[in-house]
Amino acid sequence: MIADLRVFDDEFVPPDLLHRENEIEQLLRRFTTRHPAESDVLISGPSGVGKTVLARTAVDHLETQTDVTRVFVDSLGKTTGGILRAMLEQLPRGPNEVAQTLPTRDVCREIREAITSETIVVLDEGDDLPQTNAVGELLAMANVTVVVIAHDGTDWLSRLDVTDGHRLDQGHLELGRYGVDELADILERRARQGLHGEPVSRAQLEAIADEVAGVARHGIQSLRSAAVLARERGHRRVRDRDVDDSYEHARHRIRKLNLSSLPFHHQVLYAIIHEAEELSASELHDRYDAVSGDIYAGSPPQPLGERARREKLSKLAEYDLIDYDGPTRDRLYWVIDSDVEPLLELPGRMPLE
DNA sequence: ACTCCACAGGAAGGATTGGGCA
DNA sequence: TGCCCAATCCTTCCTGTGGAGT
């Protein structure tokens, strides 16, 4: 039944993008404007509605028609220097690797030197960009068109420097969720590309589209899960039961991938929260202090202070792995899916009392 | 109403890291 | 090899928040 699971990957760019024709046209119009300062774009919208794939499709299309150079940078967690270095490394005439310690102004100079033709840079996961100078530096470069992808466009613009913000506000494209029919069309196309013999019915695809409320990423992942579950269970076609179970299966898989992408400190904190079903900040810190001696023994990373732990906790929450509630004082933390096992074993718990 | 408390998260500065260079 | 420099990560210090105690 399963022909090619890569079709369901986030990175997969379909040959043509359904139900975003107007948006693609809008982007291409803006990219080809005669006024360089009017070509920059901010693409905003909720998670999983196809912001990245839209940008890719439009920019790829442009590349086939003009001699524009395109660069994609994942901005998540990167500093100004990190973003600019990633861009420089991807330029055709740029170096393959740039030293982390190269001063940012030198990186900018080298980017200018490496750019020979019109260049489009797509800054994906750009929510934290206003805290850096990267957007300003790039907007200041001639021959560079900036495309930023972020969740809340209005909030993003308000946090950016006013003149830069104005420029991107002019080219602000807000994407909404797909309608049920639209998303079902998209899923139908993916099913045809990734599965043999049409094993999923239109009604099932519509059920998925409805359940995920128009969020394409969740829909595509659920479709993948439904096919995987059907195969595991020896079904020749996807059954409704497989679809019903696919939502949680898909969310579970995404969380596992999220967890495994995080570094050591986050793993320690996740393991502690996972071990207790629910715990307060002070319990969390006590447990951390109790186990950190063993956990960090002989390893280069050293135990974190409480302030740094808070940063890691918000990252875990951002990755949909933990959640918390309550006012600052009585806040409780818990893991969202206790079936997502920690990758790290904690030393045995001391008996309480 | 006030003060206290526990905590979150911003700002500033220090320690560490690693490339460049004499 | 040792020094310099910039980036990064973390700590320290601090302010803000909202419930609890008086």
PDB file of C-alpha atoms in Angstrom, chain A residues 28-200:
ATOM      1  CA  LEU A  28       5.721  36.527  -8.131  1.00  0.00           C
ATOM      2  CA  ARG A  29       4.265  39.943  -8.939  1.00  0.00           C
ATOM      3  CA  ARG A  30       6.013  41.429  -5.981  1.00  0.00           C
ATOM      4  CA  PHE A  31       9.335  39.706  -6.641  1.00  0.00           C
ATOM      5  CA  THR A  32       9.417  41.063 -10.162  1.00  0.00           C
ATOM      6  CA  THR A  33       8.519  44.655  -9.323  1.00  0.00           C
ATOM      7  CA  ARG A  34      10.745  47.333 -10.774  1.00  0.00           C
ATOM      8  CA  HIS A  35      11.341  48.946  -7.392  1.00  0.00           C
ATOM      9  CA  PRO A  36      13.860  46.929  -5.383  1.00  0.00           C
ATOM     10  CA  ALA A  37      12.578  48.249  -2.052  1.00  0.00           C
ATOM     11  CA  GLU A  38       9.104  46.954  -2.836  1.00  0.00           C
ATOM     12  CA  SER A  39       9.955  43.332  -3.435  1.00  0.00           C
ATOM     13  CA  ASP A  40      10.367  42.174   0.166  1.00  0.00           C
ATOM     14  CA  VAL A  41       7.691  39.984   1.688  1.00  0.00           C
ATOM     15  CA  LEU A  42       6.435  38.830   5.071  1.00  0.00           C
ATOM     16  CA  ILE A  43       4.451  35.586   4.966  1.00  0.00           C
ATOM     17  CA  SER A  44       2.502  34.963   8.146  1.00  0.00           C
ATOM     18  CA  GLY A  45      -0.062  32.467   9.339  1.00  0.00           C
ATOM     19  CA  PRO A  46      -0.638  29.676  11.845  1.00  0.00           C
ATOM     20  CA  SER A  47       1.585  26.588  12.021  1.00  0.00           C
ATOM     21  CA  GLY A  48       1.260  24.029   9.281  1.00  0.00           C
ATOM     22  CA  VAL A  49      -0.742  25.975   6.696  1.00  0.00           C
ATOM     23  CA  GLY A  50       2.000  25.856   4.086  1.00  0.00           C
ATOM     24  CA  LYS A  51       3.948  29.095   4.515  1.00  0.00           C
ATOM     25  CA  THR A  52       7.290  27.475   3.825  1.00  0.00           C
ATOM     26  CA  VAL A  53       6.120  25.376   0.903  1.00  0.00           C
ATOM     27  CA  LEU A  54       4.461  28.436  -0.618  1.00  0.00           C
ATOM     28  CA  ALA A  55       7.692  30.421  -0.393  1.00  0.00           C
ATOM     29  CA  ARG A  56       9.659  27.524  -1.867  1.00  0.00           C
ATOM     30  CA  THR A  57       7.265  27.055  -4.736  1.00  0.00           C
ATOM     31  CA  ALA A  58       7.181  30.723  -5.664  1.00  0.00           C
ATOM     32  CA  VAL A  59      10.931  31.195  -5.391  1.00  0.00           C
ATOM     33  CA  ASP A  60      11.688  27.988  -7.292  1.00  0.00           C
ATOM     34  CA  HIS A  61       9.334  29.081 -10.015  1.00  0.00           C
ATOM     35  CA  LEU A  62      11.059  32.440 -10.247  1.00  0.00           C
ATOM     36  CA  GLU A  63      14.418  30.734 -10.487  1.00  0.00           C
ATOM     37  CA  THR A  64      13.372  28.815 -13.571  1.00  0.00           C
ATOM     38  CA  GLN A  65      12.372  32.037 -15.317  1.00  0.00           C
ATOM     39  CA  THR A  66      15.086  34.489 -14.263  1.00  0.00           C
ATOM     40  CA  ASP A  67      18.704  34.167 -13.168  1.00  0.00           C
ATOM     41  CA  VAL A  68      17.838  34.915  -9.557  1.00  0.00           C
ATOM     42  CA  THR A  69      19.824  33.147  -6.821  1.00  0.00           C
ATOM     43  CA  ARG A  70      17.824  31.731  -3.931  1.00  0.00           C
ATOM     44  CA  VAL A  71      18.877  30.976  -0.383  1.00  0.00           C
ATOM     45  CA  PHE A  72      16.888  29.355   2.420  1.00  0.00           C
ATOM     46  CA  VAL A  73      17.836  29.918   6.028  1.00  0.00           C
ATOM     47  CA  ASP A  74      16.222  28.275   9.037  1.00  0.00           C
ATOM     48  CA  SER A  75      16.352  31.163  11.500  1.00  0.00           C
ATOM     49  CA  LEU A  76      15.107  29.228  14.514  1.00  0.00           C
ATOM     50  CA  GLY A  77      17.387  29.867  17.482  1.00  0.00           C
ATOM     51  CA  LYS A  78      19.978  31.625  15.366  1.00  0.00           C
ATOM     52  CA  THR A  79      21.610  34.931  16.222  1.00  0.00           C
ATOM     53  CA  THR A  80      22.265  37.759  13.758  1.00  0.00           C
ATOM     54  CA  GLY A  81      25.668  36.302  12.988  1.00  0.00           C
ATOM     55  CA  GLY A  82      24.326  32.786  12.675  1.00  0.00           C
ATOM     56  CA  ILE A  83      21.710  33.789  10.124  1.00  0.00           C
ATOM     57  CA  LEU A  84      24.139  35.816   8.039  1.00  0.00           C
ATOM     58  CA  ARG A  85      26.748  33.055   8.159  1.00  0.00           C
ATOM     59  CA  ALA A  86      24.199  30.456   7.049  1.00  0.00           C
ATOM     60  CA  MET A  87      23.288  32.711   4.165  1.00  0.00           C
ATOM     61  CA  LEU A  88      26.908  33.273   3.139  1.00  0.00           C
ATOM     62  CA  GLU A  89      27.607  29.530   3.216  1.00  0.00           C
ATOM     63  CA  GLN A  90      24.767  28.898   0.781  1.00  0.00           C
ATOM     64  CA  LEU A  91      25.691  31.523  -1.784  1.00  0.00           C
ATOM     65  CA  PRO A  92      27.110  29.923  -4.934  1.00  0.00           C
ATOM     66  CA  ARG A  93      30.240  32.056  -4.745  1.00  0.00           C
ATOM     67  CA  GLY A  94      30.472  31.996  -0.965  1.00  0.00           C
ATOM     68  CA  PRO A  95      32.646  29.723   1.190  1.00  0.00           C
ATOM     69  CA  ASN A  96      31.266  26.361   2.311  1.00  0.00           C
ATOM     70  CA  GLU A  97      32.021  27.067   5.916  1.00  0.00           C
ATOM     71  CA  VAL A  98      32.303  30.328   7.800  1.00  0.00           C
ATOM     72  CA  ALA A  99      34.053  30.504  11.166  1.00  0.00           C
ATOM     73  CA  GLN A 100      31.675  31.226  14.028  1.00  0.00           C
ATOM     74  CA  THR A 101      34.021  33.919  15.254  1.00  0.00           C
ATOM     75  CA  LEU A 102      34.100  35.903  12.016  1.00  0.00           C
ATOM     76  CA  PRO A 103      32.807  39.376  12.937  1.00  0.00           C
ATOM     77  CA  THR A 104      29.274  40.038  11.719  1.00  0.00           C
ATOM     78  CA  ARG A 105      30.296  43.114   9.733  1.00  0.00           C
ATOM     79  CA  ASP A 106      32.867  41.002   7.883  1.00  0.00           C
ATOM     80  CA  VAL A 107      30.181  38.434   7.128  1.00  0.00           C
ATOM     81  CA  CYS A 108      28.028  41.223   5.666  1.00  0.00           C
ATOM     82  CA  ARG A 109      30.931  42.446   3.562  1.00  0.00           C
ATOM     83  CA  GLU A 110      31.585  38.947   2.246  1.00  0.00           C
ATOM     84  CA  ILE A 111      27.908  38.497   1.418  1.00  0.00           C
ATOM     85  CA  ARG A 112      27.953  41.704  -0.620  1.00  0.00           C
ATOM     86  CA  GLU A 113      31.048  40.480  -2.430  1.00  0.00           C
ATOM     87  CA  ALA A 114      29.608  37.037  -3.112  1.00  0.00           C
ATOM     88  CA  ILE A 115      26.374  38.398  -4.555  1.00  0.00           C
ATOM     89  CA  THR A 116      26.617  38.893  -8.276  1.00  0.00           C
ATOM     90  CA  SER A 117      23.014  38.661  -9.392  1.00  0.00           C
ATOM     91  CA  GLU A 118      19.618  39.339  -7.867  1.00  0.00           C
ATOM     92  CA  THR A 119      19.310  37.182  -4.746  1.00  0.00           C
ATOM     93  CA  ILE A 120      16.274  36.116  -2.738  1.00  0.00           C
ATOM     94  CA  VAL A 121      16.780  35.021   0.848  1.00  0.00           C
ATOM     95  CA  VAL A 122      13.969  33.200   2.625  1.00  0.00           C
ATOM     96  CA  LEU A 123      14.196  33.433   6.401  1.00  0.00           C
ATOM     97  CA  ASP A 124      12.095  30.547   7.661  1.00  0.00           C
ATOM     98  CA  GLU A 125      10.985  30.208  11.300  1.00  0.00           C
ATOM     99  CA  GLY A 126      11.512  33.941  11.588  1.00  0.00           C
ATOM    100  CA  ASP A 127       9.474  34.620  14.732  1.00  0.00           C
ATOM    101  CA  ASP A 128      12.477  35.722  16.767  1.00  0.00           C
ATOM    102  CA  LEU A 129      14.091  37.778  14.012  1.00  0.00           C
ATOM    103  CA  PRO A 130      13.072  41.141  15.510  1.00  0.00           C
ATOM    104  CA  GLN A 131      15.444  40.384  18.408  1.00  0.00           C
ATOM    105  CA  THR A 132      18.316  40.252  15.898  1.00  0.00           C
ATOM    106  CA  ASN A 133      19.624  42.748  13.347  1.00  0.00           C
ATOM    107  CA  ALA A 134      19.599  40.224  10.538  1.00  0.00           C
ATOM    108  CA  VAL A 135      16.547  41.608   8.733  1.00  0.00           C
ATOM    109  CA  GLY A 136      17.874  45.163   8.830  1.00  0.00           C
ATOM    110  CA  GLU A 137      21.285  44.108   7.541  1.00  0.00           C
ATOM    111  CA  LEU A 138      19.743  42.167   4.675  1.00  0.00           C
ATOM    112  CA  LEU A 139      17.233  44.855   3.723  1.00  0.00           C
ATOM    113  CA  ALA A 140      20.121  47.288   3.482  1.00  0.00           C
ATOM    114  CA  MET A 141      21.802  45.190   0.809  1.00  0.00           C
ATOM    115  CA  ALA A 142      21.222  46.051  -2.824  1.00  0.00           C
ATOM    116  CA  ASN A 143      20.165  43.116  -4.993  1.00  0.00           C
ATOM    117  CA  VAL A 144      18.749  41.213  -2.019  1.00  0.00           C
ATOM    118  CA  THR A 145      15.061  40.455  -1.659  1.00  0.00           C
ATOM    119  CA  VAL A 146      14.040  39.369   1.819  1.00  0.00           C
ATOM    120  CA  VAL A 147      11.226  36.903   2.490  1.00  0.00           C
ATOM    121  CA  VAL A 148      10.367  36.370   6.146  1.00  0.00           C
ATOM    122  CA  ILE A 149       8.142  33.565   7.402  1.00  0.00           C
ATOM    123  CA  ALA A 150       6.567  34.019  10.827  1.00  0.00           C
ATOM    124  CA  HIS A 151       3.434  33.065  12.747  1.00  0.00           C
ATOM    125  CA  ASP A 152       1.831  36.276  13.975  1.00  0.00           C
ATOM    126  CA  GLY A 153       2.504  38.885  11.304  1.00  0.00           C
ATOM    127  CA  THR A 154       1.066  41.913  13.067  1.00  0.00           C
ATOM    128  CA  ASP A 155       2.890  41.181  16.285  1.00  0.00           C
ATOM    129  CA  TRP A 156       6.071  40.459  14.349  1.00  0.00           C
ATOM    130  CA  LEU A 157       5.903  43.802  12.528  1.00  0.00           C
ATOM    131  CA  SER A 158       5.310  45.680  15.763  1.00  0.00           C
ATOM    132  CA  ARG A 159       8.503  44.257  17.225  1.00  0.00           C
ATOM    133  CA  LEU A 160      10.613  45.200  14.219  1.00  0.00           C
ATOM    134  CA  ASP A 161      12.413  48.499  13.633  1.00  0.00           C
ATOM    135  CA  VAL A 162       9.828  50.957  12.247  1.00  0.00           C
ATOM    136  CA  THR A 163      11.296  51.621   8.792  1.00  0.00           C
ATOM    137  CA  ASP A 164      12.100  47.956   8.157  1.00  0.00           C
ATOM    138  CA  GLY A 165       8.652  47.081   9.440  1.00  0.00           C
ATOM    139  CA  HIS A 166       6.995  49.515   7.072  1.00  0.00           C
ATOM    140  CA  ARG A 167       8.806  47.987   4.125  1.00  0.00           C
ATOM    141  CA  LEU A 168       7.691  44.475   5.014  1.00  0.00           C
ATOM    142  CA  ASP A 169       4.198  45.608   5.975  1.00  0.00           C
ATOM    143  CA  GLN A 170       3.707  46.640   2.331  1.00  0.00           C
ATOM    144  CA  GLY A 171       4.396  43.082   1.293  1.00  0.00           C
ATOM    145  CA  HIS A 172       2.562  41.274   4.072  1.00  0.00           C
ATOM    146  CA  LEU A 173       0.819  38.104   2.950  1.00  0.00           C
ATOM    147  CA  GLU A 174      -1.368  36.386   5.544  1.00  0.00           C
ATOM    148  CA  LEU A 175      -2.210  32.748   5.011  1.00  0.00           C
ATOM    149  CA  GLY A 176      -5.289  31.219   6.578  1.00  0.00           C
ATOM    150  CA  ARG A 177      -6.182  27.622   7.234  1.00  0.00           C
ATOM    151  CA  TYR A 178      -7.517  25.532   4.390  1.00  0.00           C
ATOM    152  CA  GLY A 179     -11.177  24.713   4.033  1.00  0.00           C
ATOM    153  CA  VAL A 180     -12.137  21.061   4.509  1.00  0.00           C
ATOM    154  CA  ASP A 181     -12.649  20.508   0.781  1.00  0.00           C
ATOM    155  CA  GLU A 182      -9.403  22.236  -0.104  1.00  0.00           C
ATOM    156  CA  LEU A 183      -7.378  20.230   2.358  1.00  0.00           C
ATOM    157  CA  ALA A 184      -9.073  17.013   1.263  1.00  0.00           C
ATOM    158  CA  ASP A 185      -7.943  17.821  -2.294  1.00  0.00           C
ATOM    159  CA  ILE A 186      -4.407  18.274  -1.074  1.00  0.00           C
ATOM    160  CA  LEU A 187      -4.508  15.007   0.856  1.00  0.00           C
ATOM    161  CA  GLU A 188      -5.962  13.215  -2.136  1.00  0.00           C
ATOM    162  CA  ARG A 189      -3.025  14.374  -4.220  1.00  0.00           C
ATOM    163  CA  ARG A 190      -0.528  13.255  -1.597  1.00  0.00           C
ATOM    164  CA  ALA A 191      -2.227   9.886  -1.261  1.00  0.00           C
ATOM    165  CA  ARG A 192      -1.907   9.369  -4.994  1.00  0.00           C
ATOM    166  CA  GLN A 193       1.784  10.271  -4.859  1.00  0.00           C
ATOM    167  CA  GLY A 194       2.726   8.290  -1.778  1.00  0.00           C
ATOM    168  CA  LEU A 195       0.373   5.304  -1.678  1.00  0.00           C
ATOM    169  CA  HIS A 196      -0.411   2.463  -4.072  1.00  0.00           C
ATOM    170  CA  GLY A 197      -3.879   1.657  -5.329  1.00  0.00           C
ATOM    171  CA  GLU A 198      -6.014   4.434  -3.782  1.00  0.00           C
ATOM    172  CA  PRO A 199      -6.377   2.797  -0.378  1.00  0.00           C
ATOM    173  CA  VAL A 200      -8.044   5.837   1.218  1.00  0.00           C
TER     174      VAL A 200
END
